[in-house]
Coordinates of C-alpha atoms and ligand atoms in Angstrom, one line a residue:
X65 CA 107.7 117.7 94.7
X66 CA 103.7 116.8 96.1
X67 CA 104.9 113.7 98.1
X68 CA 101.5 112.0 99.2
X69 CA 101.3 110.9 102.6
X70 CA 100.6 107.0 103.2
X71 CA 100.3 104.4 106.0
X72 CA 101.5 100.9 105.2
X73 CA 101.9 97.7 107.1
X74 CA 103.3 94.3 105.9
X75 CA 103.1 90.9 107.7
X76 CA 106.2 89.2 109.9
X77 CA 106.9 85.6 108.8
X78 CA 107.8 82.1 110.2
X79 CA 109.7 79.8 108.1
X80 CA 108.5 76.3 108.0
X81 CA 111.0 74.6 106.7
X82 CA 114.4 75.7 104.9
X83 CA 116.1 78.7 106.3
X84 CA 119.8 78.9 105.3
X85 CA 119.7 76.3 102.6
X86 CA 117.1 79.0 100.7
X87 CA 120.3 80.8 100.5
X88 CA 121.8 78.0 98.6
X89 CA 119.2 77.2 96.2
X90 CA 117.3 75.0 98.0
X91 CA 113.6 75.1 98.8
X92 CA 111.9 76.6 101.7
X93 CA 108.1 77.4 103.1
X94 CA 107.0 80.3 104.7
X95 CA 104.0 81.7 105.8
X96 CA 102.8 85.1 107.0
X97 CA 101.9 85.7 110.6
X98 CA 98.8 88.0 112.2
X99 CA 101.9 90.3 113.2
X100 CA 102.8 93.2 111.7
X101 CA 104.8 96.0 111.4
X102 CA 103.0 100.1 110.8
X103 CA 104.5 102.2 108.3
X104 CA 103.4 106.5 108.1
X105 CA 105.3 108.7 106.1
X106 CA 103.9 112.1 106.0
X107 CA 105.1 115.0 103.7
X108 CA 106.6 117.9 105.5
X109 CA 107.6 121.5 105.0
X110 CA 110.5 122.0 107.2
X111 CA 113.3 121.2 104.4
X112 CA 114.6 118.1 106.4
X113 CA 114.1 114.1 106.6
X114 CA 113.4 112.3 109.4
X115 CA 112.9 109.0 110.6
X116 CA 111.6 107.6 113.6
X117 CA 112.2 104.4 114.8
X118 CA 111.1 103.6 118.4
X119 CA 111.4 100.1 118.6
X120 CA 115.2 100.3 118.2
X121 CA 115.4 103.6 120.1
X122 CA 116.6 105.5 116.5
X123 CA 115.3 108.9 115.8
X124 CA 117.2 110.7 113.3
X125 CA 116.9 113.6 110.9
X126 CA 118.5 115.0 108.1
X127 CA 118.9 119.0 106.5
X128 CA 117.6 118.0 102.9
X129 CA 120.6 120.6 101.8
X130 CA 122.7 117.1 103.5
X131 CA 121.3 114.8 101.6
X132 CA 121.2 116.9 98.2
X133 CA 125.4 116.4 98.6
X134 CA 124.8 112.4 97.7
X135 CA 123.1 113.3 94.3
X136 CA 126.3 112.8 92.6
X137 CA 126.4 109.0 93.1
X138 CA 122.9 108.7 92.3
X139 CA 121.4 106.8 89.0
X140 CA 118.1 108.2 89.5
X141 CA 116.7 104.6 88.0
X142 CA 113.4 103.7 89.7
X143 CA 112.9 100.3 87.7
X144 CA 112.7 97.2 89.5
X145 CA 116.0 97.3 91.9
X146 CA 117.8 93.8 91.4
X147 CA 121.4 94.2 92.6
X148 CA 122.4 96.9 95.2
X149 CA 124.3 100.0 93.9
X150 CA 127.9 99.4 95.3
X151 CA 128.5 103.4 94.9
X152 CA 125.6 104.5 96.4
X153 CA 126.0 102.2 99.6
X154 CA 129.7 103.1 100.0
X155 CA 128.9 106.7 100.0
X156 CA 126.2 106.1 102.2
X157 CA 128.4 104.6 104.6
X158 CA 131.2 107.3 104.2
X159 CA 128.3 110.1 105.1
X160 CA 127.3 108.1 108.3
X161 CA 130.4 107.4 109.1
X162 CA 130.8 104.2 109.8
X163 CA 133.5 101.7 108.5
X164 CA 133.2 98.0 110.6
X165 CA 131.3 95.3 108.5
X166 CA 129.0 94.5 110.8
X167 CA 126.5 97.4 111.3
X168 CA 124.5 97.6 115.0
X169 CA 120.7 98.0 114.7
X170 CA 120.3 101.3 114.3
X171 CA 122.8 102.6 111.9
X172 CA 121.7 98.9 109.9
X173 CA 118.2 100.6 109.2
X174 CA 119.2 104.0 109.1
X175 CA 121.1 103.1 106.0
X176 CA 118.3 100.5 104.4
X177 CA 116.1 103.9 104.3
X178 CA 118.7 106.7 103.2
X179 CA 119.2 103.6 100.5
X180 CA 115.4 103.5 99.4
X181 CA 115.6 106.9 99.8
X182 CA 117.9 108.0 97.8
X183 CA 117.3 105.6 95.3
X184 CA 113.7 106.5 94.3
X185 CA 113.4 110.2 94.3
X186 CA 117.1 110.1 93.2
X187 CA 118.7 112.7 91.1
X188 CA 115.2 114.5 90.8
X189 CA 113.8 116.7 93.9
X190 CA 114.1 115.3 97.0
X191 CA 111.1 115.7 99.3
X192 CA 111.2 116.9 103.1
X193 CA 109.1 114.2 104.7
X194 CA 108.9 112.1 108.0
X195 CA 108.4 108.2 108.6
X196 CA 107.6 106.7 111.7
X197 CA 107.6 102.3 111.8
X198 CA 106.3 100.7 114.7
X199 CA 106.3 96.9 114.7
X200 CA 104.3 93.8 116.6
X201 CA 107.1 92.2 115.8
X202 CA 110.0 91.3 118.1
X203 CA 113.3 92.3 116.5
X204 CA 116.3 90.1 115.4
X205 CA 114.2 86.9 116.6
X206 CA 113.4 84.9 113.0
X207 CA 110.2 86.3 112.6
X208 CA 111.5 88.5 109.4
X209 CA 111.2 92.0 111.3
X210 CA 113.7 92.9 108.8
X211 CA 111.8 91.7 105.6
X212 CA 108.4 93.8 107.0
X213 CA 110.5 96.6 107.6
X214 CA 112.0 96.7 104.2
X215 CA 108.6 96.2 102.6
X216 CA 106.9 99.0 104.0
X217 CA 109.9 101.3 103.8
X218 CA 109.9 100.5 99.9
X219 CA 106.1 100.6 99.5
X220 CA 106.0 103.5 101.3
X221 CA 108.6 105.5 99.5
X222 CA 107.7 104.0 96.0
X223 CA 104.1 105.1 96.9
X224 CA 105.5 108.8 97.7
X225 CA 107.3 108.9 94.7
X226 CA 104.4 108.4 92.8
X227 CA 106.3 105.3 90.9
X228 CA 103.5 102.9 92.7
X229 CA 99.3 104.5 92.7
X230 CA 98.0 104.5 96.4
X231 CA 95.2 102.1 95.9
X232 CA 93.5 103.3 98.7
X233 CA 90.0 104.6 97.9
X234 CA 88.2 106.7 100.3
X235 CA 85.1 104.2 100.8
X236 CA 87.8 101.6 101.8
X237 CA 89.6 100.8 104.9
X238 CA 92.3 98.7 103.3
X239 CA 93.7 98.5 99.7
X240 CA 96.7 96.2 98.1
X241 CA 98.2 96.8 94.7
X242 CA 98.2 94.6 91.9
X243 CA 100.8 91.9 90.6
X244 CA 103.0 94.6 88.7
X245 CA 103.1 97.0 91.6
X246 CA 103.7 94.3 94.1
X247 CA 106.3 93.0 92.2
X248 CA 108.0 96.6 92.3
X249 CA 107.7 96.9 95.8
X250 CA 109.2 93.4 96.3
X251 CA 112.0 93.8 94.3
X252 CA 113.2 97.5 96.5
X253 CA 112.2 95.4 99.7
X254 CA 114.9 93.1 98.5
X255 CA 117.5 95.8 97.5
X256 CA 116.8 97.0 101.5
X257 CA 116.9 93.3 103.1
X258 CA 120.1 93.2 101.4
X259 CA 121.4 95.8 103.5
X260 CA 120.2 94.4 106.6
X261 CA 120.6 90.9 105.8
X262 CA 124.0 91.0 103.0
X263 CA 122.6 87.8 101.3
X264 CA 119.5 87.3 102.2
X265 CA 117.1 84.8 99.5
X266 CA 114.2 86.8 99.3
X267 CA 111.7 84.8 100.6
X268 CA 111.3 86.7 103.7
X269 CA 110.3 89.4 101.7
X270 CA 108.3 87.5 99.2
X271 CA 106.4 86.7 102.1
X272 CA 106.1 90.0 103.7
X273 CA 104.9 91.7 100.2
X274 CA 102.3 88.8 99.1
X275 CA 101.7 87.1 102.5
X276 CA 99.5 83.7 102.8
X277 CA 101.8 80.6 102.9
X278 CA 104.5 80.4 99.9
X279 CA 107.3 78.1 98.8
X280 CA 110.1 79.7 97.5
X281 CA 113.5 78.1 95.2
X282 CA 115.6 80.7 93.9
X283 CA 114.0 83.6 93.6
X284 CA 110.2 81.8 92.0
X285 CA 107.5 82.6 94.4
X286 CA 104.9 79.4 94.4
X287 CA 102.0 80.4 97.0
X288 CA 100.4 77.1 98.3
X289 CA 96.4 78.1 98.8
X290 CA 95.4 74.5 100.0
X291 CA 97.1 74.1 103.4
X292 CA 95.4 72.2 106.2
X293 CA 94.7 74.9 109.3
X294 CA 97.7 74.2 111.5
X295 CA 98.4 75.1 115.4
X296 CA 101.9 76.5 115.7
X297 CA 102.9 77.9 118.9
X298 CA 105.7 80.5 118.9
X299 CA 108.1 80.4 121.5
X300 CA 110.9 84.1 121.5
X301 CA 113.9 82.6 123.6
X302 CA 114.8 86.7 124.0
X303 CA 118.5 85.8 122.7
X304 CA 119.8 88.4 120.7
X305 CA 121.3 87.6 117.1
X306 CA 122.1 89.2 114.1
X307 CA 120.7 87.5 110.6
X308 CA 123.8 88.8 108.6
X309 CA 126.2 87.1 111.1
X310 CA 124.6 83.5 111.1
X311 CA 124.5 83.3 107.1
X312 CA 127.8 84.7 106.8
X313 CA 128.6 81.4 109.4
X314 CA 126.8 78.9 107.5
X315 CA 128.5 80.3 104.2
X316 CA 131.8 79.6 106.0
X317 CA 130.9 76.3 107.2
X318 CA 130.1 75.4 103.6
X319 CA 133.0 76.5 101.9
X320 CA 135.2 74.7 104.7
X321 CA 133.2 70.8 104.3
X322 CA 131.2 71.3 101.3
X323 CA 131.2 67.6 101.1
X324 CA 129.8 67.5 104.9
X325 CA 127.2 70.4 104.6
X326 CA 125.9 70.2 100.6
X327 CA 124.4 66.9 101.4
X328 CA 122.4 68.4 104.6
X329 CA 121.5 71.4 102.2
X330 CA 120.4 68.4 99.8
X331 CA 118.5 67.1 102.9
X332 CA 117.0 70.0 104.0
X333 CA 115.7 70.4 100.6
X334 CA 114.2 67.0 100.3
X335 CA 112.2 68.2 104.3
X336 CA 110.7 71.1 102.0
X337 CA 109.5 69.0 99.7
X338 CA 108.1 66.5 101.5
X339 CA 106.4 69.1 104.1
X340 CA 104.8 70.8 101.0
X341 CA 103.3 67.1 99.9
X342 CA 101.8 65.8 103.0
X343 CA 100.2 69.0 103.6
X344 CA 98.8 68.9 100.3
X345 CA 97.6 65.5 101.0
X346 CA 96.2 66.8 104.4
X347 CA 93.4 69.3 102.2
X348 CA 92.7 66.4 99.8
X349 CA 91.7 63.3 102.5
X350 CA 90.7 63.3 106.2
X351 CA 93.9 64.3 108.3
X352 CA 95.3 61.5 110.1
X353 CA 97.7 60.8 112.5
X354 CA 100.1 59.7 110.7
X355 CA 100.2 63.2 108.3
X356 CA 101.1 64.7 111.5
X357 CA 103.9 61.6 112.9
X358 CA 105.6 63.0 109.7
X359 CA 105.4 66.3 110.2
X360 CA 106.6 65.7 113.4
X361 CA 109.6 64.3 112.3
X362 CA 110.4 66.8 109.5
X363 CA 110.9 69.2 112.3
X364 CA 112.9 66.8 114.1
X365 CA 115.2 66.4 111.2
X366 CA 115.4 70.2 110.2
X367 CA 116.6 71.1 113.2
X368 CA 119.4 69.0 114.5
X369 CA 120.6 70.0 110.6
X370 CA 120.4 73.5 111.2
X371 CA 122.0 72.0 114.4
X372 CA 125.2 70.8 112.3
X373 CA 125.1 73.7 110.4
X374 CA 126.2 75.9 113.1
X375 CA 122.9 78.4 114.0
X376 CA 121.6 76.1 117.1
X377 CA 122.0 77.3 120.4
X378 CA 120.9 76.0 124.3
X379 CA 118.1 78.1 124.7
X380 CA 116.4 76.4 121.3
X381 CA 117.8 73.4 122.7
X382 CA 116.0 73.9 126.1
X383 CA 112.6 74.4 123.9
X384 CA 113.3 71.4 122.0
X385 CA 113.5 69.2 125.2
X386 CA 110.7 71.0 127.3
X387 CA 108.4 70.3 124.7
X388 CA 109.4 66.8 123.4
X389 CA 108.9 66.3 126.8
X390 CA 105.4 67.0 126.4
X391 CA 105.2 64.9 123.2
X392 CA 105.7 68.1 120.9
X393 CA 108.4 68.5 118.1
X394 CA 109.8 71.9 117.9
X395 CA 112.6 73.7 115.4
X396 CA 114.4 77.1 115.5
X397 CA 112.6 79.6 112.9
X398 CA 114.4 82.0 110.9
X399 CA 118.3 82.5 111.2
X400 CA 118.6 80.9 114.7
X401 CA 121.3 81.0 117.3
X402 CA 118.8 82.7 119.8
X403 CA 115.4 84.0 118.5
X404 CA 112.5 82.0 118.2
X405 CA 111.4 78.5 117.2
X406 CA 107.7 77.0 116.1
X407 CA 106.0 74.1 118.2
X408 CA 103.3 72.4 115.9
X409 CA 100.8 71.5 118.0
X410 CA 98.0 68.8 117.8
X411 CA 94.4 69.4 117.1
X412 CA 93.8 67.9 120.7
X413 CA 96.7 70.0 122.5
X414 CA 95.8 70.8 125.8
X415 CA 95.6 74.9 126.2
Ligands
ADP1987 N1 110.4 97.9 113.8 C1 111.6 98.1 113.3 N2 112.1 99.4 113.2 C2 113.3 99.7 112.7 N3 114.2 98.8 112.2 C3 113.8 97.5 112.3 C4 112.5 97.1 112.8 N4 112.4 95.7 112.7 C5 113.6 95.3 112.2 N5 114.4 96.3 111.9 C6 115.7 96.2 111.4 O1 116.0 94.9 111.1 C7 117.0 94.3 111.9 C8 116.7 92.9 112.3 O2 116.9 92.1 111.2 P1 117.3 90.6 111.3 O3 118.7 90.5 112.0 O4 117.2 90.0 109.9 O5 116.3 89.9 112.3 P2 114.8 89.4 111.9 O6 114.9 87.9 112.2 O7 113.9 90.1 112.9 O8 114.5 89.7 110.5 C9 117.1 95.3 113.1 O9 118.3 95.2 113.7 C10 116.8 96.6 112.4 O10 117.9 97.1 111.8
PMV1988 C1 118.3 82.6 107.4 C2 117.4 83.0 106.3 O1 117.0 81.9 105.5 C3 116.1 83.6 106.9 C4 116.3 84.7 107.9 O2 115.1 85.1 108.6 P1 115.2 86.2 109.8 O3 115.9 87.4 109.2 O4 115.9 85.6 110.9 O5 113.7 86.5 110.1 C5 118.1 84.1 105.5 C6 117.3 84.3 104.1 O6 116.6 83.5 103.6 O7 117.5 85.5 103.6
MG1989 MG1 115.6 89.4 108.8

């Protein structure tokens, strides 16, 4: 099979408002952030597969006659992915060998890519090839590292596969692919997210695939051109977490006080909302202060519920109070309990 050789990159994300309860239904807004994560698969002639993952120290590689021994399980199907093949992921987990629930790092993305894979050159002939990823991005800190991951993995492989054109002409230095093709490579980026993440809502994907700033309910993608230009500063607290383990938390939590935690998912929603209408307001009139005494608050409000819903910890707690102190309003960003939270700053914030 002539696999072309391609270099992708998709954005990392920062979720305004409504992480968790996006799980649940409710609405959230994300926008895309000026990091990335670098994508190259090139086709090879060596009969294996081989993927090289530096940022999380993973190099691995594959005898093609190895992975031909998974064909059996395969479907072959290369229409838009919507819910993960329980077969294929089970035997992909018997072949690496691993049994525990809770994957580390390494074997987590190793398996999102056999999964792509495997999937989309399927039952046909499988191609020796290589991909290298290299992110901006820090991992495992709420900045979707996952979500760009699993973006370029899927564009990249649907792209190999010939299933998506390489829009890339020669006169240009960058290309997208239109709504149909997007839409493709969204819907594989979610089959891989689910790997990583086990429920994950899809709008750090949705992000990663059609950047800008989007709001997101259940699966409909809204992007929001007329936002006001706003200062966030990111702050990486360096704890370690894993997004799978905090949802799978907040899912418990629900189930044990639904009557406790639906009304903060309720709440959280209503934060979304409101968010979305006062920065409308703030393209429509001159921005005032008080546009940004609500904002202010919003994030105020989000947090200590993400607070009650179990995905704080001290160190956001420590940005929280080191920048209140400073008149600033700060939340956790992503799945929390360690990685990073979002400051919105003033237009007159001292550097
Ligand atoms: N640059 C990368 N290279 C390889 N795998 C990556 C990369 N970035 C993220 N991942 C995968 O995604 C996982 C982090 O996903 P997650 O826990 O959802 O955190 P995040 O908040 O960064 O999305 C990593 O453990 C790894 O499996
Ligand atoms: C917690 C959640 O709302 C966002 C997770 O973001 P990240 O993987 O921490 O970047 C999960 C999801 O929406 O899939
Ligand atoms: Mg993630």
């Amino acid at each position: 099979m002539q696999v072309r050789d391609c270099l992708i990159s998709a954005p990392g994300k920062a979720i305004l408002h409504g992480e968790h309860a996006v799980v649940h239904g409710k609405v959230a807004l994300a926008v895309s952030l000026n990091l990335r994560t670098y994508l190259q698969l090139k086709a090879s002639s060596d009969g294996k597969v081989s993927i090289k993952l530096p940022n999380i120290d993973t190099f691995v590689c594959w005898e093609l006659s190895e992975l031909k021994q998974l064909n059996s399980c395969l479907s072959g199907k290369k229409e838009e992915g919507q819910c993960l093949d329980p077969e294929l992921v089970k035997r992909l987990r018997e072949f690496m060998g691993v049994t525990n629930e809770n994957l580390d790092s390494s074997t987590t993305a190793t398996l999102a890519f056999l999964y792509i894979y495997l999937s989309l050159f399927g039952s046909g002939e499988m191609p020796s090839l290589t991909v290298c990823v290299w992110s901006e991005l820090p991992t495992g800190a709420g900045l979707g590292s996952s979500a760009a991951y699993s973006v370029c993995l899927a564009a990249a492989v649907l792209c190999a596969s010939g299933a998506v054109p390489t829009p890339l002409k020669e006169w240009e230095q960058t290309a997208g692919w239109c709504q149909e093709d997007l839409e493709l490579i969204n819907s594989w980026a979610f089959q891989a997210e689910k790997i990583v993440h086990g429920n994950p809502s899809g709008v750090d994907n949705a992000v990663g695939t059609w950047g800008g700033m989007l709001r997101f309910l259940a699966g409909k993608i809204i992007p929001l051109s007329r936002v006001p230009l706003l200062r966030i500063l990111l702050t990486n607290t360096k704890v370690p977490r894993s997004t799978k383990v905090l949802v799978a938390r907040v899912k418990d939590k629900i189930n044990k006080f639904p009557s406790i935690l639906i009304p903060v998912l309720d709440s959280v929603d209503a934060i979304s909302c409101t968010c979305e209408k006062v920065l409308n307001e703030m393209t429509c009139e001159p921005i005032k202060g008080e546009h940004y005494n609500i904002l202010e608050e919003l994030i105020d409000i989000n947090q200590h519920h993400l607070n009650v819903m179990g995905v704080g910890h001290p160190s956001l707690d420590t940005l929280c109070q080191v920048t209140a102190a400073r008149g600033l309003h700060s939340k956790l960003t992503g799945a929390g309990g360690g990685g990073c939270g979002i400051t919105l700053l003033r237009p007159g914030a001292a550097q």
